[in-house]
């Protein structure tokens, strides 16, 4: 797997719906991202989850599951030509997911789960580990070393590796982003650092019925600040109509607003890296 999935010298984008829906929606988003890829110097990776295993409520919609979800992601790859990322929640899911996708993502709440990190590294695929909302930037070195250990134990060369900042808990039900974290995490971990702009405005437990809420209006300014502060990649969940999305709608950016946001972020990246 090419390290160009997470280039350190060009801004790249991970984007897609929070969870997989029907083929019509999945492919609509993927086709938009494939067109947008021409304007993103480091390329675009399509993301969607086959299972949202950490929903706030027991009756929350979780997605199609492993088998059906991987089949849907395979159809997205065939139609769009984009590399694919999905979350894994259990060590047993890693090998099956690695047969289909290009990037395995470790959710923030699971960034210290040793067996999961080792299993992801053992696949040899690219791995993106989200920083837990309770962790300081330097604490992510442990997650990186576990992924590396998994590759070594499997006798494989480690695949591309990145870590993602998504904010730190600020009181109850809100997150705050420390713009110093990008430089600190990059120095500590030695891998590209991504900014999850959409989950950074999530408000856990503050939505209707105890679901997660969000402050979508702050996605653009935080995105631009993060790029200027050293983020090397962006993670943006998007949906044609976030208000009817089955999960994370309040903190997703509408699909029709994505292109303008990304183009401005690329311009800021160019200006910041020319300093």
One Martini backbone bead per residue (centre of mass of N, CA, C, O) as a GRO file, in nm:
protein
  275
    1UNK     BB    1   0.095   0.037   0.023
    2UNK     BB    2   0.075   0.360  -0.025
    3UNK     BB    3   0.185   0.655   0.131
    4UNK     BB    4  -0.003   0.853  -0.043
    5UNK     BB    5  -0.256   0.847   0.140
    6UNK     BB    6  -0.048   1.012   0.360
    7UNK     BB    7   0.062   1.291   0.288
    8UNK     BB    8   0.298   1.539   0.413
    9UNK     BB    9   0.301   1.759   0.144
   10UNK     BB   10  -0.023   1.716   0.113
   11UNK     BB   11  -0.341   1.779   0.107
   12UNK     BB   12  -0.594   1.574   0.251
   13UNK     BB   13  -0.903   1.366   0.216
   14UNK     BB   14  -1.169   1.265   0.435
   15UNK     BB   15  -1.490   1.140   0.307
   16UNK     BB   16  -1.837   1.108   0.417
   17UNK     BB   17  -2.053   0.928   0.558
   18UNK     BB   18  -2.106   0.803   0.855
   19UNK     BB   19  -2.302   0.590   0.722
   20UNK     BB   20  -2.425   0.351   0.556
   21UNK     BB   21  -2.648   0.320   0.296
   22UNK     BB   22  -2.762   0.338   0.012
   23UNK     BB   23  -2.641   0.333  -0.303
   24UNK     BB   24  -2.740   0.608  -0.392
   25UNK     BB   25  -2.598   0.771  -0.171
   26UNK     BB   26  -2.313   0.662  -0.176
   27UNK     BB   27  -2.263   0.737  -0.482
   28UNK     BB   28  -2.321   1.035  -0.472
   29UNK     BB   29  -2.089   1.106  -0.283
   30UNK     BB   30  -1.857   0.972  -0.442
   31UNK     BB   31  -1.886   1.138  -0.703
   32UNK     BB   32  -1.825   1.410  -0.572
   33UNK     BB   33  -1.542   1.329  -0.465
   34UNK     BB   34  -1.412   1.257  -0.737
   35UNK     BB   35  -1.427   1.548  -0.843
   36UNK     BB   36  -1.276   1.686  -0.601
   37UNK     BB   37  -0.992   1.544  -0.631
   38UNK     BB   38  -0.879   1.750  -0.845
   39UNK     BB   39  -0.849   1.979  -0.589
   40UNK     BB   40  -0.672   1.767  -0.422
   41UNK     BB   41  -0.343   1.710  -0.388
   42UNK     BB   42  -0.366   1.436  -0.185
   43UNK     BB   43  -0.650   1.349  -0.203
   44UNK     BB   44  -0.927   1.106  -0.179
   45UNK     BB   45  -1.122   0.949   0.083
   46UNK     BB   46  -1.358   0.720   0.139
   47UNK     BB   47  -1.617   0.725   0.397
   48UNK     BB   48  -1.766   0.451   0.593
   49UNK     BB   49  -1.986   0.280   0.806
   50UNK     BB   50  -2.103  -0.050   0.892
   51UNK     BB   51  -2.072   0.028   1.213
   52UNK     BB   52  -2.231   0.189   1.494
   53UNK     BB   53  -2.121   0.082   1.806
   54UNK     BB   54  -2.146   0.397   1.962
   55UNK     BB   55  -2.422   0.457   2.033
   56UNK     BB   56  -2.622   0.618   2.260
   57UNK     BB   57  -2.853   0.418   2.174
   58UNK     BB   58  -3.000   0.108   2.136
   59UNK     BB   59  -3.191   0.228   1.879
   60UNK     BB   60  -2.971   0.298   1.702
   61UNK     BB   61  -2.850   0.331   1.398
   62UNK     BB   62  -2.576   0.119   1.262
   63UNK     BB   63  -2.613  -0.044   1.000
   64UNK     BB   64  -2.540  -0.326   0.782
   65UNK     BB   65  -2.273  -0.443   0.843
   66UNK     BB   66  -2.011  -0.624   0.746
   67UNK     BB   67  -2.092  -0.776   0.485
   68UNK     BB   68  -2.275  -0.560   0.349
   69UNK     BB   69  -2.078  -0.322   0.383
   70UNK     BB   70  -1.839  -0.428   0.214
   71UNK     BB   71  -2.001  -0.455  -0.047
   72UNK     BB   72  -2.070  -0.153  -0.069
   73UNK     BB   73  -1.775  -0.049  -0.075
   74UNK     BB   74  -1.698  -0.200  -0.334
   75UNK     BB   75  -1.897  -0.040  -0.513
   76UNK     BB   76  -1.771   0.235  -0.466
   77UNK     BB   77  -1.495   0.174  -0.582
   78UNK     BB   78  -1.587   0.089  -0.869
   79UNK     BB   79  -1.737   0.368  -0.936
   80UNK     BB   80  -1.500   0.589  -0.831
   81UNK     BB   81  -1.183   0.502  -0.756
   82UNK     BB   82  -1.165   0.519  -0.457
   83UNK     BB   83  -1.047   0.508  -0.170
   84UNK     BB   84  -1.107   0.317   0.141
   85UNK     BB   85  -1.285   0.378   0.455
   86UNK     BB   86  -1.312   0.209   0.781
   87UNK     BB   87  -1.439   0.093   1.064
   88UNK     BB   88  -1.315  -0.069   1.362
   89UNK     BB   89  -1.408  -0.261   1.677
   90UNK     BB   90  -1.271  -0.541   1.615
   91UNK     BB   91  -1.026  -0.765   1.562
   92UNK     BB   92  -1.203  -0.964   1.376
   93UNK     BB   93  -1.253  -0.735   1.142
   94UNK     BB   94  -0.981  -0.666   0.997
   95UNK     BB   95  -0.932  -0.882   0.776
   96UNK     BB   96  -1.195  -0.844   0.620
   97UNK     BB   97  -1.165  -0.540   0.563
   98UNK     BB   98  -0.879  -0.560   0.420
   99UNK     BB   99  -0.999  -0.702   0.158
  100UNK     BB  100  -1.144  -0.409   0.069
  101UNK     BB  101  -0.988  -0.189   0.208
  102UNK     BB  102  -0.735   0.070   0.265
  103UNK     BB  103  -0.860   0.175   0.550
  104UNK     BB  104  -0.820   0.163   0.896
  105UNK     BB  105  -1.032   0.267   1.167
  106UNK     BB  106  -0.991   0.409   1.490
  107UNK     BB  107  -1.174   0.490   1.727
  108UNK     BB  108  -1.148   0.699   1.988
  109UNK     BB  109  -1.259   0.499   2.217
  110UNK     BB  110  -1.024   0.269   2.093
  111UNK     BB  111  -0.711   0.381   2.112
  112UNK     BB  112  -0.635   0.150   2.362
  113UNK     BB  113  -0.690  -0.117   2.201
  114UNK     BB  114  -0.464  -0.345   2.157
  115UNK     BB  115  -0.584  -0.574   1.978
  116UNK     BB  116  -0.690  -0.384   1.757
  117UNK     BB  117  -0.424  -0.244   1.676
  118UNK     BB  118  -0.265  -0.499   1.609
  119UNK     BB  119  -0.461  -0.612   1.393
  120UNK     BB  120  -0.441  -0.374   1.202
  121UNK     BB  121  -0.131  -0.386   1.157
  122UNK     BB  122  -0.126  -0.691   1.049
  123UNK     BB  123  -0.250  -0.624   0.756
  124UNK     BB  124  -0.081  -0.369   0.614
  125UNK     BB  125  -0.261  -0.144   0.627
  126UNK     BB  126  -0.395   0.137   0.658
  127UNK     BB  127  -0.394   0.365   0.951
  128UNK     BB  128  -0.642   0.534   1.157
  129UNK     BB  129  -0.608   0.721   1.462
  130UNK     BB  130  -0.811   0.833   1.705
  131UNK     BB  131  -0.825   1.062   1.944
  132UNK     BB  132  -0.899   1.079   2.248
  133UNK     BB  133  -1.086   1.308   2.441
  134UNK     BB  134  -0.870   1.251   2.703
  135UNK     BB  135  -0.610   1.311   2.539
  136UNK     BB  136  -0.296   1.376   2.482
  137UNK     BB  137  -0.094   1.400   2.218
  138UNK     BB  138   0.148   1.215   2.327
  139UNK     BB  139  -0.040   0.960   2.389
  140UNK     BB  140  -0.036   0.845   2.080
  141UNK     BB  141   0.223   0.673   2.076
  142UNK     BB  142   0.100   0.405   2.173
  143UNK     BB  143  -0.078   0.350   1.926
  144UNK     BB  144   0.146   0.345   1.715
  145UNK     BB  145   0.312   0.110   1.842
  146UNK     BB  146   0.090  -0.106   1.816
  147UNK     BB  147   0.071  -0.110   1.511
  148UNK     BB  148   0.367  -0.177   1.463
  149UNK     BB  149   0.362  -0.445   1.622
  150UNK     BB  150   0.161  -0.591   1.440
  151UNK     BB  151   0.338  -0.596   1.189
  152UNK     BB  152   0.582  -0.744   1.314
  153UNK     BB  153   0.430  -1.004   1.406
  154UNK     BB  154   0.340  -1.057   1.091
  155UNK     BB  155   0.585  -0.981   0.895
  156UNK     BB  156   0.533  -0.678   0.819
  157UNK     BB  157   0.494  -0.395   0.664
  158UNK     BB  158   0.404  -0.101   0.742
  159UNK     BB  159   0.159   0.093   0.694
  160UNK     BB  160   0.007   0.358   0.670
  161UNK     BB  161   0.008   0.635   0.915
  162UNK     BB  162  -0.238   0.795   1.131
  163UNK     BB  163  -0.360   1.082   1.311
  164UNK     BB  164  -0.650   1.216   1.503
  165UNK     BB  165  -0.808   1.518   1.561
  166UNK     BB  166  -1.127   1.587   1.777
  167UNK     BB  167  -1.084   1.678   2.054
  168UNK     BB  168  -1.177   1.792   2.386
  169UNK     BB  169  -1.318   1.776   2.667
  170UNK     BB  170  -1.573   2.030   2.773
  171UNK     BB  171  -1.709   1.922   3.000
  172UNK     BB  172  -2.040   1.873   2.900
  173UNK     BB  173  -2.112   1.813   2.569
  174UNK     BB  174  -1.815   1.911   2.472
  175UNK     BB  175  -1.565   2.060   2.253
  176UNK     BB  176  -1.208   2.124   2.214
  177UNK     BB  177  -0.954   2.292   2.017
  178UNK     BB  178  -0.606   2.251   2.011
  179UNK     BB  179  -0.378   2.396   1.793
  180UNK     BB  180  -0.115   2.257   1.917
  181UNK     BB  181  -0.164   1.948   1.854
  182UNK     BB  182  -0.040   1.906   1.574
  183UNK     BB  183   0.260   1.951   1.640
  184UNK     BB  184   0.277   1.758   1.882
  185UNK     BB  185   0.183   1.492   1.741
  186UNK     BB  186   0.389   1.489   1.516
  187UNK     BB  187   0.643   1.484   1.697
  188UNK     BB  188   0.567   1.225   1.865
  189UNK     BB  189   0.471   1.018   1.617
  190UNK     BB  190   0.573   1.059   1.305
  191UNK     BB  191   0.292   1.134   1.170
  192UNK     BB  192   0.028   1.217   1.025
  193UNK     BB  193  -0.214   1.485   1.075
  194UNK     BB  194  -0.557   1.496   1.147
  195UNK     BB  195  -0.872   1.671   1.097
  196UNK     BB  196  -1.184   1.647   1.272
  197UNK     BB  197  -1.424   1.873   1.204
  198UNK     BB  198  -1.703   1.735   1.270
  199UNK     BB  199  -1.650   1.599   1.556
  200UNK     BB  200  -1.558   1.869   1.699
  201UNK     BB  201  -1.886   1.966   1.695
  202UNK     BB  202  -1.979   1.770   1.880
  203UNK     BB  203  -2.268   1.689   2.117
  204UNK     BB  204  -2.282   1.480   2.349
  205UNK     BB  205  -2.619   1.425   2.450
  206UNK     BB  206  -2.762   1.711   2.309
  207UNK     BB  207  -2.979   1.577   2.166
  208UNK     BB  208  -3.237   1.413   2.073
  209UNK     BB  209  -3.290   1.176   2.313
  210UNK     BB  210  -2.959   1.176   2.370
  211UNK     BB  211  -2.828   1.246   2.133
  212UNK     BB  212  -2.622   1.383   1.920
  213UNK     BB  213  -2.500   1.685   1.864
  214UNK     BB  214  -2.438   2.017   1.701
  215UNK     BB  215  -2.204   2.280   1.540
  216UNK     BB  216  -2.182   2.335   1.214
  217UNK     BB  217  -2.085   2.645   1.193
  218UNK     BB  218  -1.774   2.558   1.298
  219UNK     BB  219  -1.628   2.406   1.073
  220UNK     BB  220  -1.479   2.615   0.899
  221UNK     BB  221  -1.296   2.767   1.109
  222UNK     BB  222  -1.155   2.510   1.213
  223UNK     BB  223  -1.037   2.416   0.949
  224UNK     BB  224  -0.862   2.665   0.887
  225UNK     BB  225  -0.698   2.664   1.149
  226UNK     BB  226  -0.576   2.380   1.121
  227UNK     BB  227  -0.423   2.421   0.858
  228UNK     BB  228  -0.253   2.664   0.969
  229UNK     BB  229  -0.144   2.466   1.223
  230UNK     BB  230  -0.066   2.162   1.061
  231UNK     BB  231  -0.259   2.008   0.917
  232UNK     BB  232  -0.251   1.733   0.665
  233UNK     BB  233  -0.553   1.656   0.714
  234UNK     BB  234  -0.902   1.579   0.638
  235UNK     BB  235  -1.216   1.531   0.820
  236UNK     BB  236  -1.541   1.491   0.646
  237UNK     BB  237  -1.862   1.482   0.703
  238UNK     BB  238  -2.124   1.394   0.459
  239UNK     BB  239  -2.452   1.515   0.324
  240UNK     BB  240  -2.726   1.597   0.146
  241UNK     BB  241  -2.912   1.555   0.436
  242UNK     BB  242  -2.838   1.580   0.758
  243UNK     BB  243  -3.131   1.595   0.898
  244UNK     BB  244  -3.175   1.268   0.789
  245UNK     BB  245  -2.960   1.131   0.917
  246UNK     BB  246  -2.890   0.847   1.120
  247UNK     BB  247  -2.607   1.003   1.188
  248UNK     BB  248  -2.451   1.302   1.274
  249UNK     BB  249  -2.603   1.546   1.141
  250UNK     BB  250  -2.525   1.811   1.320
  251UNK     BB  251  -2.195   1.740   1.224
  252UNK     BB  252  -2.257   1.785   0.920
  253UNK     BB  253  -2.188   1.856   0.591
  254UNK     BB  254  -2.315   1.966   0.324
  255UNK     BB  255  -2.250   1.865   0.012
  256UNK     BB  256  -2.283   2.155  -0.132
  257UNK     BB  257  -2.042   2.279   0.072
  258UNK     BB  258  -1.769   2.124   0.033
  259UNK     BB  259  -1.605   2.248  -0.201
  260UNK     BB  260  -1.561   2.535  -0.087
  261UNK     BB  261  -1.418   2.448   0.171
  262UNK     BB  262  -1.180   2.292   0.041
  263UNK     BB  263  -1.066   2.515  -0.140
  264UNK     BB  264  -0.995   2.704   0.096
  265UNK     BB  265  -0.808   2.508   0.245
  266UNK     BB  266  -0.601   2.480   0.018
  267UNK     BB  267  -0.521   2.778   0.012
  268UNK     BB  268  -0.417   2.787   0.304
  269UNK     BB  269  -0.208   2.569   0.276
  270UNK     BB  270  -0.036   2.711   0.062
  271UNK     BB  271   0.028   2.961   0.235
  272UNK     BB  272   0.147   2.817   0.489
  273UNK     BB  273   0.379   2.644   0.325
  274UNK     BB  274   0.532   2.918   0.213
  275UNK     BB  275   0.677   3.034   0.480
   0.00000   0.00000   0.00000
